[in-house]
PDB file of C-alpha atoms in Angstrom:
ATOM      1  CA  UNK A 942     -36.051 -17.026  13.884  1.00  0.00           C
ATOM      2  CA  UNK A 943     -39.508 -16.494  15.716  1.00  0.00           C
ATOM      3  CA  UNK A 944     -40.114 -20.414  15.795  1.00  0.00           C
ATOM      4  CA  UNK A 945     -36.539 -20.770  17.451  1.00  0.00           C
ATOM      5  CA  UNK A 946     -37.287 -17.719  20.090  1.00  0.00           C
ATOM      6  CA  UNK A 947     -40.674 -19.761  20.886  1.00  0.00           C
ATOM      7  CA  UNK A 948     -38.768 -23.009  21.752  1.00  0.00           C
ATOM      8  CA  UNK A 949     -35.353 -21.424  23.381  1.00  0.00           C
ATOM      9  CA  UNK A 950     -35.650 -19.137  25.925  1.00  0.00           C
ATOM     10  CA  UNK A 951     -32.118 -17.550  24.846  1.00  0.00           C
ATOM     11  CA  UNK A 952     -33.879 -16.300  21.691  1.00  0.00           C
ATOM     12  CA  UNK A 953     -36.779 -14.724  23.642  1.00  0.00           C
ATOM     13  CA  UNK A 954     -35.290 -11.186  22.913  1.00  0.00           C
ATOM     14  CA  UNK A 955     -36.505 -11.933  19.697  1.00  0.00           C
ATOM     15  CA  UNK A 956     -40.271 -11.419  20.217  1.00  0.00           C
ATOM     16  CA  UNK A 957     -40.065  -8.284  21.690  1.00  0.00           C
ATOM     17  CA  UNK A 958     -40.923  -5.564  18.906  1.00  0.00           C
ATOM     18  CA  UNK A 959     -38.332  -2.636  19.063  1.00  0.00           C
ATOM     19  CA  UNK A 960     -38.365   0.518  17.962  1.00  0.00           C
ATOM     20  CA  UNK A 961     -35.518   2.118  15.725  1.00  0.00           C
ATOM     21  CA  UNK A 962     -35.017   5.829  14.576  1.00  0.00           C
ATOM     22  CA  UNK A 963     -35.758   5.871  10.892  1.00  0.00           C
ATOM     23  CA  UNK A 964     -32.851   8.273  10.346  1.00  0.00           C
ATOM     24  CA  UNK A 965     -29.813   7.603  12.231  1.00  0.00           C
ATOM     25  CA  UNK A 966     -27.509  10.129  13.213  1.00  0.00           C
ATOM     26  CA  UNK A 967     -23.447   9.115  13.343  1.00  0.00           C
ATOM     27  CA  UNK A 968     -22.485   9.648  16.928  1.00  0.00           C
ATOM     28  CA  UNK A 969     -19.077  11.438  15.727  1.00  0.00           C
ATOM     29  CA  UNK A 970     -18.000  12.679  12.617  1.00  0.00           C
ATOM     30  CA  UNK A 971     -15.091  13.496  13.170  1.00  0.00           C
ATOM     31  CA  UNK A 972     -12.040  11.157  12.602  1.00  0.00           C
ATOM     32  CA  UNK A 973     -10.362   9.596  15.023  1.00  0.00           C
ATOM     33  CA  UNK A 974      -7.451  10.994  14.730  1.00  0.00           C
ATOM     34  CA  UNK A 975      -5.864   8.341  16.118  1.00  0.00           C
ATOM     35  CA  UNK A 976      -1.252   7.908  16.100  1.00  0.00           C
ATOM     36  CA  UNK A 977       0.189   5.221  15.028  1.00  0.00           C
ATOM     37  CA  UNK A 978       3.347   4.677  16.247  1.00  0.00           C
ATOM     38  CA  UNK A 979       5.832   2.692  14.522  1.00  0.00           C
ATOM     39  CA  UNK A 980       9.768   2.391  15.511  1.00  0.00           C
ATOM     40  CA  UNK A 981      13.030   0.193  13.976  1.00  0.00           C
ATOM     41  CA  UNK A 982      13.890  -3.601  16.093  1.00  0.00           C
ATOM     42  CA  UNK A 983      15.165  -6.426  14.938  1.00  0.00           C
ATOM     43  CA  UNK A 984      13.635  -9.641  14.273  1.00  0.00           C
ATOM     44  CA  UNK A 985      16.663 -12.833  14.432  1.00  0.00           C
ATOM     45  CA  UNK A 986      19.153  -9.738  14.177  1.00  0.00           C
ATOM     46  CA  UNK A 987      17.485  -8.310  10.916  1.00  0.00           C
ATOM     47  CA  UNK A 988      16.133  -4.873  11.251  1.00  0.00           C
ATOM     48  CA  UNK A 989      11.969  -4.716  10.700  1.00  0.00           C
ATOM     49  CA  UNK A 990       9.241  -1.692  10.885  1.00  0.00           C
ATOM     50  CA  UNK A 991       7.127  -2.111  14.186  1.00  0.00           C
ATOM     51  CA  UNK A 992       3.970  -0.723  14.258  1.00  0.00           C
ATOM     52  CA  UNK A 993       2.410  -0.853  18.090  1.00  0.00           C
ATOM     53  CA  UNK A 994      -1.407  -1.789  17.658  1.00  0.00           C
ATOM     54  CA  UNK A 995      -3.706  -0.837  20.341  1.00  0.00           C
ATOM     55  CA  UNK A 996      -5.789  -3.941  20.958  1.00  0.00           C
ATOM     56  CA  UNK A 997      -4.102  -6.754  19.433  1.00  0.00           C
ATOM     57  CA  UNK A 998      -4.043  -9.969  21.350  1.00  0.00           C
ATOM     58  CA  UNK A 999      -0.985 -11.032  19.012  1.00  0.00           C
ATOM     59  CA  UNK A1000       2.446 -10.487  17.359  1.00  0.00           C
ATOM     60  CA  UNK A1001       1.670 -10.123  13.641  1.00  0.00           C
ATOM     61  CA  UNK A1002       3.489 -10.132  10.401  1.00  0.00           C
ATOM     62  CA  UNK A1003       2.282 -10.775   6.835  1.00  0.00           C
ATOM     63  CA  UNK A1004       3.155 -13.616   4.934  1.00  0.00           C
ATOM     64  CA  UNK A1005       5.037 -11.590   2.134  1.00  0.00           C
ATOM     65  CA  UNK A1006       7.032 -10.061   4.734  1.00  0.00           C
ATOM     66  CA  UNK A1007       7.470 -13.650   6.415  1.00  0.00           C
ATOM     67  CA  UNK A1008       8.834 -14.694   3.479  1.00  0.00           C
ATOM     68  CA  UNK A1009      10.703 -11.769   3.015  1.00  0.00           C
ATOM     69  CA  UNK A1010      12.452 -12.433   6.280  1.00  0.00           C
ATOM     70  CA  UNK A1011      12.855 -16.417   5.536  1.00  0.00           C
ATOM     71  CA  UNK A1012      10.565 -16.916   8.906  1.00  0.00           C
ATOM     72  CA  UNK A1013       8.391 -19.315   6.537  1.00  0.00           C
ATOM     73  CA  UNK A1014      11.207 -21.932   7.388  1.00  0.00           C
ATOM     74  CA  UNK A1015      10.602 -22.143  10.853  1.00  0.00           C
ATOM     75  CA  UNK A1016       6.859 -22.829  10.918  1.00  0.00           C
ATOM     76  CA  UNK A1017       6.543 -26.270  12.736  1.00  0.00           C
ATOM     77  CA  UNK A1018       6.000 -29.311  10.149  1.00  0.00           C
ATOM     78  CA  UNK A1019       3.614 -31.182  12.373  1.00  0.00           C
ATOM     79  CA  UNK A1020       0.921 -28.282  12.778  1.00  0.00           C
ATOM     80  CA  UNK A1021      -2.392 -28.073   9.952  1.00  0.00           C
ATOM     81  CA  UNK A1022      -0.826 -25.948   7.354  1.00  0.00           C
ATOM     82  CA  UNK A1023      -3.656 -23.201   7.557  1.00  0.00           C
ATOM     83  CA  UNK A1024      -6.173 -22.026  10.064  1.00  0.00           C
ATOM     84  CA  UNK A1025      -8.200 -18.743   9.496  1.00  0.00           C
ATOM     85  CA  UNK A1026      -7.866 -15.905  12.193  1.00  0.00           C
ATOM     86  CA  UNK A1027     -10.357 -12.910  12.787  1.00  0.00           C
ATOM     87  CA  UNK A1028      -8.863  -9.719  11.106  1.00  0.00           C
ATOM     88  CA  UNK A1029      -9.727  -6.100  11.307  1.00  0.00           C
ATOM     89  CA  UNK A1030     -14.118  -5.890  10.781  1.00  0.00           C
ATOM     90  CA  UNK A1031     -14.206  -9.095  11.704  1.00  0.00           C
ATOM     91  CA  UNK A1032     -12.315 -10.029   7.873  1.00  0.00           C
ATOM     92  CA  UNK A1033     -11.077 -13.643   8.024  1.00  0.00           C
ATOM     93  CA  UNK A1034      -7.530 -14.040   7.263  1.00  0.00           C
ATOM     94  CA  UNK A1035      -5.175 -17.406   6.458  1.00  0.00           C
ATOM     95  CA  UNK A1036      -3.014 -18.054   9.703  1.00  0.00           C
ATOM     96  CA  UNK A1037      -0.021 -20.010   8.717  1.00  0.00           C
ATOM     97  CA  UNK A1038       0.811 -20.324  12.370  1.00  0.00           C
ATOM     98  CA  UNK A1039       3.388 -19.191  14.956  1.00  0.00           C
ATOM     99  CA  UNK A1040       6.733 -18.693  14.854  1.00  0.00           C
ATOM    100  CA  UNK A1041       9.373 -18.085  17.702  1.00  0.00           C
ATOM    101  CA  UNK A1042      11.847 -15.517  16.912  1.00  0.00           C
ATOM    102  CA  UNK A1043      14.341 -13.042  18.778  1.00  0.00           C
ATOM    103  CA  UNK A1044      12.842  -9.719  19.003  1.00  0.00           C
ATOM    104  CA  UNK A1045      15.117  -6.693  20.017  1.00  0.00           C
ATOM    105  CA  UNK A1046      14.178  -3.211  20.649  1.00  0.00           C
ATOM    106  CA  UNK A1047      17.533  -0.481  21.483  1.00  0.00           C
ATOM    107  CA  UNK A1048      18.998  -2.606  24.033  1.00  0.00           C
ATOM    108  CA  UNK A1049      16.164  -4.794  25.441  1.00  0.00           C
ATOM    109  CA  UNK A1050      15.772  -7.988  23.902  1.00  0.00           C
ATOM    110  CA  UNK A1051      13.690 -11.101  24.267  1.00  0.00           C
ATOM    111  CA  UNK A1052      12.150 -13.963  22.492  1.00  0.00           C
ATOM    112  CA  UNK A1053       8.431 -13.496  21.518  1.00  0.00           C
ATOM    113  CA  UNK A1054       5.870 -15.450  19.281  1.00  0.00           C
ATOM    114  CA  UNK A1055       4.240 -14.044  16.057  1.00  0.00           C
ATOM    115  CA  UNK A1056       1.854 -15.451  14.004  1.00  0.00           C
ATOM    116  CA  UNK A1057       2.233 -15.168  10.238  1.00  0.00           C
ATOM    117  CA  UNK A1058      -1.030 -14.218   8.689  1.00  0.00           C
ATOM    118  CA  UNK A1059      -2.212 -13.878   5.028  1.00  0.00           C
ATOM    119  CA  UNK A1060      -1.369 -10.027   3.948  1.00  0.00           C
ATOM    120  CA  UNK A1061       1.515  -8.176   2.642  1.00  0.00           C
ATOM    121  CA  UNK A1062       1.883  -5.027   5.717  1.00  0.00           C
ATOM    122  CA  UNK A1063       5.360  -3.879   5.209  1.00  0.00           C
ATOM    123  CA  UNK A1064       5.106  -3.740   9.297  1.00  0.00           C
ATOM    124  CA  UNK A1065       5.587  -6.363  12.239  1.00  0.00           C
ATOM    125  CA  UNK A1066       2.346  -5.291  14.713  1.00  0.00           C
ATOM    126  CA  UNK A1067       3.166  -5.408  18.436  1.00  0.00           C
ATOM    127  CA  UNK A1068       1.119  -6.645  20.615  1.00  0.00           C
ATOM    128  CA  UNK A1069      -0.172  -4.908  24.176  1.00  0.00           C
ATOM    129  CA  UNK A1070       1.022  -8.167  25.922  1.00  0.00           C
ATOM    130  CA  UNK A1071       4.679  -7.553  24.858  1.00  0.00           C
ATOM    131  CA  UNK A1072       4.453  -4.016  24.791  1.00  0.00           C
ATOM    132  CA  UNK A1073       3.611  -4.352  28.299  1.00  0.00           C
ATOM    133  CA  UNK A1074       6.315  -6.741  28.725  1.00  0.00           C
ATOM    134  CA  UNK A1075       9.166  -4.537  27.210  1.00  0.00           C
ATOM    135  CA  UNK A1076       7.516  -1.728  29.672  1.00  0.00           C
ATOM    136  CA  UNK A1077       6.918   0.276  26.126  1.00  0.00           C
ATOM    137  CA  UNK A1078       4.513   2.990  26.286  1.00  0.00           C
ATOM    138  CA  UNK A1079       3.395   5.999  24.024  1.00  0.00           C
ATOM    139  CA  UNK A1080       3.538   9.361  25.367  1.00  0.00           C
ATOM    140  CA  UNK A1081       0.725  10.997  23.391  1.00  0.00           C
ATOM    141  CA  UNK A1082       1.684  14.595  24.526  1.00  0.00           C
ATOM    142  CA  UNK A1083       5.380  13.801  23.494  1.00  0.00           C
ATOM    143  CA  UNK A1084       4.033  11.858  20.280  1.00  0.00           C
ATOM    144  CA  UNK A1085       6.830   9.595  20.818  1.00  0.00           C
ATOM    145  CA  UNK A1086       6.904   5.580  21.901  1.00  0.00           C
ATOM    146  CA  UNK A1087       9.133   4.984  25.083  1.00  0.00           C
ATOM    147  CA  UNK A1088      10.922   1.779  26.613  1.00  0.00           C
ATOM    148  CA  UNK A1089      11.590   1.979  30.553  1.00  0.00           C
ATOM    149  CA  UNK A1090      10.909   5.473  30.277  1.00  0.00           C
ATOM    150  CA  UNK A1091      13.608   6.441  27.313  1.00  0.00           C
ATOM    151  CA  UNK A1092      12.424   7.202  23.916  1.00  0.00           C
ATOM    152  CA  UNK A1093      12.587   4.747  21.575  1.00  0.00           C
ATOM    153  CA  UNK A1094      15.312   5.027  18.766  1.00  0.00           C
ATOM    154  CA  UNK A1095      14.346   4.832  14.818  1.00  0.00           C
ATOM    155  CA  UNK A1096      10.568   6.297  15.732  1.00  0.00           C
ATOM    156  CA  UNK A1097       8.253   7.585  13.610  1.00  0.00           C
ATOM    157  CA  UNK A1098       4.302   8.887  14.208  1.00  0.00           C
ATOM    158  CA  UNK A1099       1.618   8.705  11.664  1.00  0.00           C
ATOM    159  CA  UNK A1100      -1.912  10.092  12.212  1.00  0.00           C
ATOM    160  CA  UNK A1101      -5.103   7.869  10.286  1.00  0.00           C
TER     161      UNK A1101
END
């Protein structure tokens, strides 16, 4: 690594010498805490466990649950059967690819795209795109999940 710092000016941080604590503290302790919020929709008019992830760039369901649902079907023929895509601690997972399917929430309903993804979650994970696009928000006080203001039917909040 020091011979590539030498010749690449990019690596230069390399040659500086740094100095670490030799006992590292955690910064926190305690546990997040954090809710998950999960609520009943429909995927193609069959009813599916939605978990809204903070973060996620992505609709995601597992393949067993793909299958489950007979979403495997509509994969498109003419794409490489399997890419890999960056899972939770950077863990790479098989993508099987995207799928278009008709996603309904109470009375609000839309097409959306999810990629199908090696794993066996008994959930569908929302992402913030069309969470943001259903205007559906959490209201942390409330503990409950919200569409254009009104609480979400079929809810349910788990702390982890």
């Amino acid at each position: 690594m020091k011979q590539k710092a030498t010749e690449n000016p990019e690596y230069q941080y390399l040659l500086k010498e740094y100095k670490f604590a030799k006992n590292p503290q955690r910064m926190n302790t305690q546990p997040k805490g954090k809710k998950a919020y999960y609520f009943m929709a429909t995927i193609n008019k069959e009813p599916i466990k939605v978990l809204l992830d903070e973060g996620a760039s992505t609709n995601v369901i597992g393949y067993d649950l793909a299958k489950e649902y007979k979403l495997l079907n509509l994969l498109p023929k003419n794409e490489s059967p399997i890419k890999n895509a960056q899972g939770p601690g950077g863990k790479l997972l098989k993508n099987y690819g995207k799928i278009e399917v008709l996603f309904q929430v109470d009375d609000y309903a839309e097409y959306i795209k999810i990629s199908i993804i090696e794993g066996n979650q008994p959930y569908m994970l929302l992402s913030e795109a069309d969470q943001a696009r259903f205007k559906i928000s959490k209201d942390r006080e409330g503990r409950i999940a919200t569409i254009n203001g009104k609480p979400i039917n079929y809810q349910d909040v788990d702390e982890y």
